[in-house]
Amino acid sequence: MVQPEGPNPQQNEDVAIDERCETGRPPLYRVFLLNDDYTTMDFVVLMLETIFHKSAVEATHIMLFVHKQGRGLAGVFDREIAEAKIAEVHEQARINGFPLRCIMEKE
Ligand code: TYC
């Protein structure tokens, strides 16, 4: 008998239902940079270029958007990748004495 695709709680009792979207694929997470008054614009652009692989032009656009609007999208990733990128930004910010923060939200 052919089984329907997609989440089936009765067959997957050990799988966390809230970790699955309608497609059955693992969820993606949006990573946002948050504005603050102390991190330099150059440092934010550097983080976007080196950790999020943005071009200089795109990184500058995102940085200015965050500066004006309060937060902006740096990228969309699997949970483990999003967590690693946020940890890297926070570590670089700490080393350089900046309060720059990132957050992630499930799509
Ligand atoms: N607001 C900062 C300044 O005026 C620049 C900045 C932009 C800081 C984006 C954080 O995520 C940020 N120096």
Short mmCIF file of N, CA and C and ligand atoms in Angstrom, two decimals:
data_model
loop_
_atom_site.label_atom_id
_atom_site.label_comp_id
_atom_site.label_asym_id
_atom_site.label_seq_id
_atom_site.Cartn_x
_atom_site.Cartn_y
_atom_site.Cartn_z
N MET A 1 0.85 -1.20 0.00
CA MET A 1 0.00 0.00 0.00
C MET A 1 0.88 1.24 0.00
N VAL A 2 0.53 2.20 -0.85
CA VAL A 2 1.32 3.43 -0.95
C VAL A 2 0.94 4.37 0.19
N GLN A 3 1.95 4.83 0.91
CA GLN A 3 1.70 5.76 2.02
C GLN A 3 1.67 7.19 1.51
N PRO A 4 0.76 8.02 2.00
CA PRO A 4 0.79 9.45 1.63
C PRO A 4 2.05 10.10 2.16
N GLU A 5 2.57 11.08 1.39
CA GLU A 5 3.75 11.80 1.86
C GLU A 5 3.36 12.87 2.87
N GLY A 6 4.37 13.35 3.60
CA GLY A 6 4.12 14.47 4.52
C GLY A 6 4.00 13.99 5.94
N PRO A 7 3.85 14.97 6.86
CA PRO A 7 3.81 14.63 8.28
C PRO A 7 2.67 13.68 8.60
N ASN A 8 2.96 12.68 9.41
CA ASN A 8 1.93 11.75 9.87
C ASN A 8 2.21 11.42 11.33
N PRO A 9 1.60 12.16 12.22
CA PRO A 9 1.91 12.02 13.64
C PRO A 9 1.73 10.59 14.15
N GLN A 10 0.76 9.84 13.58
CA GLN A 10 0.52 8.50 14.09
C GLN A 10 1.66 7.54 13.77
N GLN A 11 2.41 7.81 12.67
CA GLN A 11 3.53 6.95 12.31
C GLN A 11 4.85 7.46 12.83
N ASN A 12 4.89 8.68 13.36
CA ASN A 12 6.15 9.30 13.75
C ASN A 12 6.03 9.88 15.15
N GLU A 13 5.70 9.03 16.10
CA GLU A 13 5.43 9.56 17.44
C GLU A 13 6.66 10.15 18.10
N ASP A 14 7.86 9.72 17.63
CA ASP A 14 9.08 10.26 18.23
C ASP A 14 9.59 11.51 17.52
N VAL A 15 8.86 12.01 16.51
CA VAL A 15 9.30 13.20 15.78
C VAL A 15 8.54 14.41 16.32
N ALA A 16 9.26 15.48 16.63
CA ALA A 16 8.62 16.70 17.12
C ALA A 16 7.83 17.34 16.00
N ILE A 17 6.51 17.42 16.14
CA ILE A 17 5.65 17.92 15.07
C ILE A 17 5.98 19.38 14.75
N ASP A 18 6.32 20.18 15.78
CA ASP A 18 6.53 21.61 15.54
C ASP A 18 7.86 21.89 14.83
N GLU A 19 8.68 20.86 14.58
CA GLU A 19 9.90 21.04 13.79
C GLU A 19 9.66 20.73 12.31
N ARG A 20 8.40 20.55 11.91
CA ARG A 20 8.13 20.20 10.52
C ARG A 20 7.11 21.17 9.95
N CYS A 21 7.33 21.58 8.70
CA CYS A 21 6.34 22.43 8.05
C CYS A 21 5.46 21.54 7.16
N GLU A 22 4.57 22.17 6.38
CA GLU A 22 3.60 21.41 5.60
C GLU A 22 4.29 20.48 4.61
N THR A 23 5.47 20.85 4.13
CA THR A 23 6.17 20.06 3.13
C THR A 23 6.84 18.84 3.72
N GLY A 24 6.99 18.79 5.06
CA GLY A 24 7.73 17.71 5.68
C GLY A 24 9.21 17.99 5.77
N ARG A 25 9.66 19.08 5.12
CA ARG A 25 11.09 19.45 5.22
C ARG A 25 11.34 20.19 6.52
N PRO A 26 12.59 20.18 6.99
CA PRO A 26 12.88 20.93 8.22
C PRO A 26 12.67 22.42 7.99
N PRO A 27 12.27 23.14 9.02
CA PRO A 27 11.96 24.56 8.85
C PRO A 27 13.22 25.38 8.59
N LEU A 28 13.02 26.52 7.94
CA LEU A 28 14.11 27.48 7.74
C LEU A 28 13.92 28.64 8.71
N TYR A 29 15.01 29.33 8.98
CA TYR A 29 14.99 30.44 9.95
C TYR A 29 15.55 31.70 9.30
N ARG A 30 14.83 32.81 9.51
CA ARG A 30 15.34 34.12 9.07
C ARG A 30 16.25 34.66 10.15
N VAL A 31 17.44 35.11 9.73
CA VAL A 31 18.38 35.74 10.67
C VAL A 31 18.35 37.25 10.42
N PHE A 32 18.03 38.02 11.48
CA PHE A 32 17.96 39.47 11.40
C PHE A 32 19.09 40.10 12.20
N LEU A 33 19.68 41.17 11.65
CA LEU A 33 20.58 42.03 12.40
C LEU A 33 19.74 43.10 13.09
N LEU A 34 20.13 43.44 14.31
CA LEU A 34 19.42 44.49 15.06
C LEU A 34 20.27 45.75 15.12
N ASN A 35 19.62 46.90 15.07
CA ASN A 35 20.33 48.17 15.17
C ASN A 35 20.75 48.43 16.61
N ASP A 36 21.81 49.19 16.78
CA ASP A 36 22.20 49.75 18.08
C ASP A 36 22.92 51.05 17.80
N ASP A 37 23.25 51.79 18.86
CA ASP A 37 23.84 53.12 18.69
C ASP A 37 25.36 53.11 18.68
N TYR A 38 25.99 51.96 18.88
CA TYR A 38 27.44 51.94 19.13
C TYR A 38 28.26 51.18 18.09
N THR A 39 27.70 50.11 17.52
CA THR A 39 28.46 49.34 16.51
C THR A 39 28.70 50.23 15.29
N THR A 40 29.92 50.22 14.77
CA THR A 40 30.20 51.06 13.61
C THR A 40 29.55 50.46 12.35
N MET A 41 29.23 51.35 11.44
CA MET A 41 28.65 50.90 10.16
C MET A 41 29.63 49.99 9.41
N ASP A 42 30.90 50.33 9.45
CA ASP A 42 31.91 49.50 8.77
C ASP A 42 31.93 48.08 9.32
N PHE A 43 31.79 47.93 10.65
CA PHE A 43 31.83 46.59 11.24
C PHE A 43 30.61 45.77 10.81
N VAL A 44 29.44 46.40 10.76
CA VAL A 44 28.23 45.69 10.33
C VAL A 44 28.39 45.23 8.88
N VAL A 45 28.91 46.11 8.03
CA VAL A 45 29.13 45.74 6.63
C VAL A 45 30.11 44.58 6.55
N LEU A 46 31.17 44.63 7.36
CA LEU A 46 32.15 43.54 7.37
C LEU A 46 31.51 42.21 7.77
N MET A 47 30.64 42.22 8.77
CA MET A 47 29.95 40.99 9.20
C MET A 47 29.08 40.44 8.06
N LEU A 48 28.38 41.35 7.38
CA LEU A 48 27.51 40.91 6.28
C LEU A 48 28.32 40.34 5.12
N GLU A 49 29.50 40.89 4.89
CA GLU A 49 30.35 40.39 3.80
C GLU A 49 30.99 39.05 4.16
N THR A 50 31.50 38.94 5.38
CA THR A 50 32.31 37.77 5.72
C THR A 50 31.48 36.59 6.23
N ILE A 51 30.43 36.87 6.99
CA ILE A 51 29.64 35.78 7.59
C ILE A 51 28.42 35.43 6.74
N PHE A 52 27.84 36.47 6.10
CA PHE A 52 26.63 36.22 5.31
C PHE A 52 26.89 36.29 3.79
N HIS A 53 28.17 36.47 3.41
CA HIS A 53 28.60 36.40 2.01
C HIS A 53 27.83 37.36 1.10
N LYS A 54 27.60 38.56 1.61
CA LYS A 54 26.97 39.60 0.79
C LYS A 54 28.06 40.40 0.04
N SER A 55 27.69 40.94 -1.12
CA SER A 55 28.60 41.86 -1.82
C SER A 55 28.70 43.15 -1.00
N ALA A 56 29.71 43.96 -1.31
CA ALA A 56 29.87 45.24 -0.59
C ALA A 56 28.63 46.12 -0.77
N VAL A 57 28.08 46.13 -1.98
CA VAL A 57 26.90 46.98 -2.24
C VAL A 57 25.69 46.48 -1.45
N GLU A 58 25.45 45.15 -1.49
CA GLU A 58 24.28 44.60 -0.79
C GLU A 58 24.45 44.74 0.72
N ALA A 59 25.67 44.51 1.21
CA ALA A 59 25.93 44.64 2.65
C ALA A 59 25.67 46.06 3.12
N THR A 60 26.07 47.03 2.31
CA THR A 60 25.84 48.45 2.68
C THR A 60 24.34 48.76 2.68
N HIS A 61 23.61 48.24 1.71
CA HIS A 61 22.16 48.45 1.67
C HIS A 61 21.49 47.87 2.92
N ILE A 62 21.86 46.63 3.26
CA ILE A 62 21.25 45.98 4.43
C ILE A 62 21.60 46.75 5.71
N MET A 63 22.88 47.14 5.85
CA MET A 63 23.30 47.88 7.04
C MET A 63 22.50 49.18 7.19
N LEU A 64 22.34 49.92 6.08
CA LEU A 64 21.60 51.19 6.15
C LEU A 64 20.13 50.95 6.45
N PHE A 65 19.58 49.85 5.92
CA PHE A 65 18.18 49.50 6.22
C PHE A 65 18.02 49.23 7.72
N VAL A 66 18.95 48.46 8.29
CA VAL A 66 18.89 48.16 9.74
C VAL A 66 19.04 49.45 10.53
N HIS A 67 19.98 50.30 10.13
CA HIS A 67 20.23 51.58 10.81
C HIS A 67 18.95 52.42 10.87
N LYS A 68 18.18 52.42 9.78
CA LYS A 68 16.98 53.27 9.69
C LYS A 68 15.73 52.60 10.26
N GLN A 69 15.60 51.28 10.03
CA GLN A 69 14.35 50.59 10.37
C GLN A 69 14.41 49.82 11.68
N GLY A 70 15.63 49.58 12.20
CA GLY A 70 15.74 48.88 13.48
C GLY A 70 16.19 47.44 13.36
N ARG A 71 15.83 46.79 12.26
CA ARG A 71 16.32 45.43 12.01
C ARG A 71 16.22 45.13 10.53
N GLY A 72 16.98 44.14 10.08
CA GLY A 72 16.96 43.79 8.66
C GLY A 72 17.45 42.38 8.45
N LEU A 73 17.01 41.79 7.33
CA LEU A 73 17.28 40.38 7.04
C LEU A 73 18.71 40.19 6.53
N ALA A 74 19.44 39.32 7.21
CA ALA A 74 20.80 38.97 6.79
C ALA A 74 20.81 37.71 5.93
N GLY A 75 19.83 36.80 6.15
CA GLY A 75 19.78 35.57 5.37
C GLY A 75 18.78 34.59 5.95
N VAL A 76 18.56 33.50 5.22
CA VAL A 76 17.62 32.43 5.61
C VAL A 76 18.38 31.11 5.56
N PHE A 77 18.32 30.34 6.65
CA PHE A 77 19.18 29.16 6.81
C PHE A 77 18.46 28.05 7.57
N ASP A 78 19.02 26.83 7.46
CA ASP A 78 18.66 25.76 8.39
C ASP A 78 18.98 26.20 9.82
N ARG A 79 18.33 25.57 10.79
CA ARG A 79 18.50 26.00 12.19
C ARG A 79 19.96 25.98 12.63
N GLU A 80 20.68 24.90 12.33
CA GLU A 80 22.07 24.80 12.80
C GLU A 80 22.95 25.88 12.16
N ILE A 81 22.73 26.16 10.88
CA ILE A 81 23.53 27.19 10.19
C ILE A 81 23.21 28.56 10.76
N ALA A 82 21.91 28.83 10.96
CA ALA A 82 21.50 30.13 11.53
C ALA A 82 22.13 30.33 12.90
N GLU A 83 22.08 29.29 13.74
CA GLU A 83 22.66 29.40 15.09
C GLU A 83 24.16 29.64 15.02
N ALA A 84 24.84 28.97 14.10
CA ALA A 84 26.29 29.12 13.99
C ALA A 84 26.65 30.53 13.51
N LYS A 85 25.89 31.07 12.55
CA LYS A 85 26.18 32.41 12.05
C LYS A 85 25.92 33.46 13.13
N ILE A 86 24.84 33.30 13.88
CA ILE A 86 24.55 34.24 14.96
C ILE A 86 25.67 34.19 16.01
N ALA A 87 26.09 32.98 16.37
CA ALA A 87 27.17 32.84 17.36
C ALA A 87 28.44 33.51 16.87
N GLU A 88 28.73 33.39 15.56
CA GLU A 88 29.94 33.99 15.00
C GLU A 88 29.86 35.52 15.04
N VAL A 89 28.68 36.08 14.67
CA VAL A 89 28.52 37.54 14.75
C VAL A 89 28.71 38.01 16.20
N HIS A 90 28.07 37.32 17.14
CA HIS A 90 28.16 37.72 18.55
C HIS A 90 29.60 37.62 19.07
N GLU A 91 30.30 36.58 18.63
CA GLU A 91 31.70 36.41 19.05
C GLU A 91 32.58 37.52 18.49
N GLN A 92 32.42 37.82 17.20
CA GLN A 92 33.21 38.90 16.59
C GLN A 92 32.87 40.24 17.23
N ALA A 93 31.59 40.48 17.50
CA ALA A 93 31.17 41.72 18.16
C ALA A 93 31.80 41.82 19.54
N ARG A 94 31.78 40.72 20.29
CA ARG A 94 32.37 40.72 21.64
C ARG A 94 33.86 41.02 21.58
N ILE A 95 34.56 40.35 20.68
CA ILE A 95 36.02 40.55 20.54
C ILE A 95 36.33 42.02 20.22
N ASN A 96 35.46 42.63 19.41
CA ASN A 96 35.72 44.00 18.97
C ASN A 96 35.04 45.06 19.83
N GLY A 97 34.38 44.62 20.91
CA GLY A 97 33.79 45.56 21.87
C GLY A 97 32.53 46.25 21.39
N PHE A 98 31.77 45.57 20.49
CA PHE A 98 30.51 46.14 19.99
C PHE A 98 29.32 45.35 20.54
N PRO A 99 28.17 46.03 20.70
CA PRO A 99 26.98 45.33 21.24
C PRO A 99 26.09 44.72 20.15
N LEU A 100 26.59 44.58 18.92
CA LEU A 100 25.79 44.10 17.79
C LEU A 100 25.12 42.76 18.13
N ARG A 101 23.81 42.67 17.85
CA ARG A 101 23.06 41.44 18.10
C ARG A 101 22.31 40.98 16.85
N CYS A 102 22.12 39.67 16.75
CA CYS A 102 21.29 39.04 15.73
C CYS A 102 20.20 38.23 16.42
N ILE A 103 19.10 38.05 15.73
CA ILE A 103 18.05 37.13 16.20
C ILE A 103 17.63 36.25 15.03
N MET A 104 16.99 35.11 15.36
CA MET A 104 16.44 34.26 14.30
C MET A 104 14.96 33.99 14.56
N GLU A 105 14.20 33.90 13.46
CA GLU A 105 12.76 33.61 13.55
C GLU A 105 12.43 32.52 12.55
N LYS A 106 11.65 31.56 13.00
CA LYS A 106 11.23 30.50 12.09
C LYS A 106 10.36 31.07 10.97
N GLU A 107 10.60 30.61 9.72
CA GLU A 107 9.80 31.11 8.56
C GLU A 107 8.36 30.67 8.66
N1 TYC B 1 23.34 52.55 14.20
C1 TYC B 1 24.76 52.29 14.04
C2 TYC B 1 25.51 53.62 13.96
O1 TYC B 1 24.92 54.66 13.77
C3 TYC B 1 25.05 51.44 12.80
C4 TYC B 1 24.45 50.07 12.87
C5 TYC B 1 23.80 49.57 11.73
C6 TYC B 1 24.54 49.30 13.99
C7 TYC B 1 23.26 48.28 11.73
C8 TYC B 1 24.00 48.01 14.05
O2 TYC B 1 22.85 46.21 12.89
C9 TYC B 1 23.36 47.51 12.89
N2 TYC B 1 26.84 53.56 14.09
#
